[in-house]
Every structure is written in structure tokens, then in C-alpha cells.
PDB file of C-alpha atoms in Angstrom:
ATOM      1  CA  MET M   1       7.604  -2.050   0.561  1.00  0.00           C
ATOM      2  CA  LYS M   2       5.774   0.878   2.144  1.00  0.00           C
ATOM      3  CA  PHE M   3       5.005   2.213  -1.324  1.00  0.00           C
ATOM      4  CA  VAL M   4       3.486  -1.105  -2.413  1.00  0.00           C
ATOM      5  CA  LYS M   5       1.409  -1.271   0.765  1.00  0.00           C
ATOM      6  CA  ALA M   6       0.190   2.308   0.272  1.00  0.00           C
ATOM      7  CA  LEU M   7      -0.655   1.510  -3.348  1.00  0.00           C
ATOM      8  CA  PHE M   8      -2.608  -1.585  -2.279  1.00  0.00           C
ATOM      9  CA  TYR M   9      -4.544   0.339   0.391  1.00  0.00           C
ATOM     10  CA  THR M  10      -5.318   3.111  -2.084  1.00  0.00           C
ATOM     11  CA  ALA M  11      -6.542   0.613  -4.668  1.00  0.00           C
ATOM     12  CA  VAL M  12      -8.741  -1.208  -2.154  1.00  0.00           C
ATOM     13  CA  GLY M  13     -10.212   2.050  -0.865  1.00  0.00           C
ATOM     14  CA  SER M  14     -10.880   3.306  -4.368  1.00  0.00           C
ATOM     15  CA  LEU M  15     -12.497   0.053  -5.453  1.00  0.00           C
ATOM     16  CA  MET M  16     -14.667  -0.060  -2.334  1.00  0.00           C
ATOM     17  CA  THR M  17     -15.834   3.484  -3.062  1.00  0.00           C
ATOM     18  CA  ILE M  18     -16.639   2.598  -6.689  1.00  0.00           C
ATOM     19  CA  PHE M  19     -18.447  -0.590  -5.662  1.00  0.00           C
ATOM     20  CA  TYR M  20     -20.487   1.303  -3.063  1.00  0.00           C
ATOM     21  CA  ARG M  21     -21.421   4.017  -5.553  1.00  0.00           C
ATOM     22  CA  ASP M  22     -22.527   1.424  -8.141  1.00  0.00           C
ATOM     23  CA  GLY M  23     -24.564  -0.551  -5.600  1.00  0.00           C
ATOM     24  CA  MET M  24     -22.315  -3.618  -5.643  1.00  0.00           C
ATOM     25  CA  GLU M  25     -22.418  -4.402  -1.924  1.00  0.00           C
ATOM     26  CA  VAL M  26     -21.204  -7.986  -2.356  1.00  0.00           C
ATOM     27  CA  ALA M  27     -18.079  -6.893  -4.236  1.00  0.00           C
ATOM     28  CA  MET M  28     -17.464  -4.175  -1.642  1.00  0.00           C
ATOM     29  CA  SER M  29     -17.749  -6.747   1.147  1.00  0.00           C
ATOM     30  CA  TRP M  30     -15.255  -9.051  -0.579  1.00  0.00           C
ATOM     31  CA  MET M  31     -12.798  -6.192  -0.954  1.00  0.00           C
ATOM     32  CA  PHE M  32     -13.164  -5.529   2.771  1.00  0.00           C
ATOM     33  CA  VAL M  33     -12.557  -9.210   3.545  1.00  0.00           C
ATOM     34  CA  LEU M  34      -9.449  -9.113   1.341  1.00  0.00           C
ATOM     35  CA  TRP M  35      -8.172  -5.965   3.077  1.00  0.00           C
ATOM     36  CA  LEU M  36      -8.907  -7.055   6.662  1.00  0.00           C
ATOM     37  CA  PRO M  37      -5.934  -9.454   7.234  1.00  0.00           C
ATOM     38  CA  PHE M  38      -3.459  -6.847   6.000  1.00  0.00           C
ATOM     39  CA  ALA M  39      -4.927  -4.202   8.279  1.00  0.00           C
ATOM     40  CA  ALA M  40      -4.900  -6.605  11.232  1.00  0.00           C
ATOM     41  CA  HIS M  41      -1.233  -7.427  10.586  1.00  0.00           C
ATOM     42  CA  ASP M  42      -0.311  -3.740  10.461  1.00  0.00           C
ATOM     43  CA  LEU M  43      -2.253  -3.081  13.655  1.00  0.00           C
ATOM     44  CA  GLY M  44      -0.531  -6.003  15.361  1.00  0.00           C
ATOM     45  CA  GLU M  45       2.885  -4.659  14.381  1.00  0.00           C
ATOM     46  CA  ALA M  46       1.970  -1.192  15.611  1.00  0.00           C
ATOM     47  CA  ILE M  47       0.764  -2.234  19.068  1.00  0.00           C
ATOM     48  CA  THR M  48       3.285  -5.002  19.790  1.00  0.00           C
ATOM     49  CA  PRO M  49       5.443  -3.897  22.727  1.00  0.00           C
ATOM     50  CA  PHE M  50       8.452  -5.992  21.694  1.00  0.00           C
ATOM     51  CA  PRO M  51      10.447  -5.495  18.483  1.00  0.00           C
ATOM     52  CA  LEU M  52       9.909  -8.215  15.908  1.00  0.00           C
ATOM     53  CA  LYS M  53      13.344  -7.840  14.300  1.00  0.00           C
ATOM     54  CA  LYS M  54      16.376  -9.164  16.103  1.00  0.00           C
ATOM     55  CA  ALA M  55      19.277  -6.905  16.997  1.00  0.00           C
ATOM     56  CA  THR M  56      22.253  -6.858  14.665  1.00  0.00           C
ATOM     57  CA  GLY M  57      24.809  -7.319  17.421  1.00  0.00           C
ATOM     58  CA  ALA M  58      25.763  -3.681  17.758  1.00  0.00           C
ATOM     59  CA  GLY M  59      26.053  -3.812  21.552  1.00  0.00           C
ATOM     60  CA  ASP M  60      28.691  -5.445  23.756  1.00  0.00           C
ATOM     61  CA  THR M  61      27.585  -8.475  25.712  1.00  0.00           C
ATOM     62  CA  ASP M  62      29.399 -10.816  28.054  1.00  0.00           C
ATOM     63  CA  ASP M  63      29.373 -13.574  25.415  1.00  0.00           C
ATOM     64  CA  GLN M  64      31.466 -11.479  23.033  1.00  0.00           C
ATOM     65  CA  GLN M  65      34.140 -10.812  25.654  1.00  0.00           C
ATOM     66  CA  LYS M  66      34.829 -14.498  26.423  1.00  0.00           C
TER      67      LYS M  66
END
């Protein structure tokens, strides 16, 4: 999944560079709008203080001893 995400970010960055060079500001803006939710999601995952995935039950708890 990380490879697909890196590929997507590389493609978006490359297309934005090409659109900027060719003077297609509207297309560059749409690529930015397409990229923005993915970047916001990644930022949210990076700065969240609590883990989003649940534990797999590797630890001993009182419920397991009953």
C-alpha cells in the first residue's frame, strides 16, 4: 500500500509540475484539490496521539484470567 501511495504522490507531483510549466493553472489547481484529502488523511494519521488499529490481544488482562 505504501508503494501505491508513493506512486500516486509522484504522479500528482509530476503532473502538477508539467501543468505549471505548460501554463495550465486550472489543471494544476484540480490536481492539488485531488491530492489534498489524501495528504490531510496522512497528516491526521501522523499526528494522532492514539493508535487507530486495535491490539491483537497479545497482553494478559483480567478478562482472560476469569
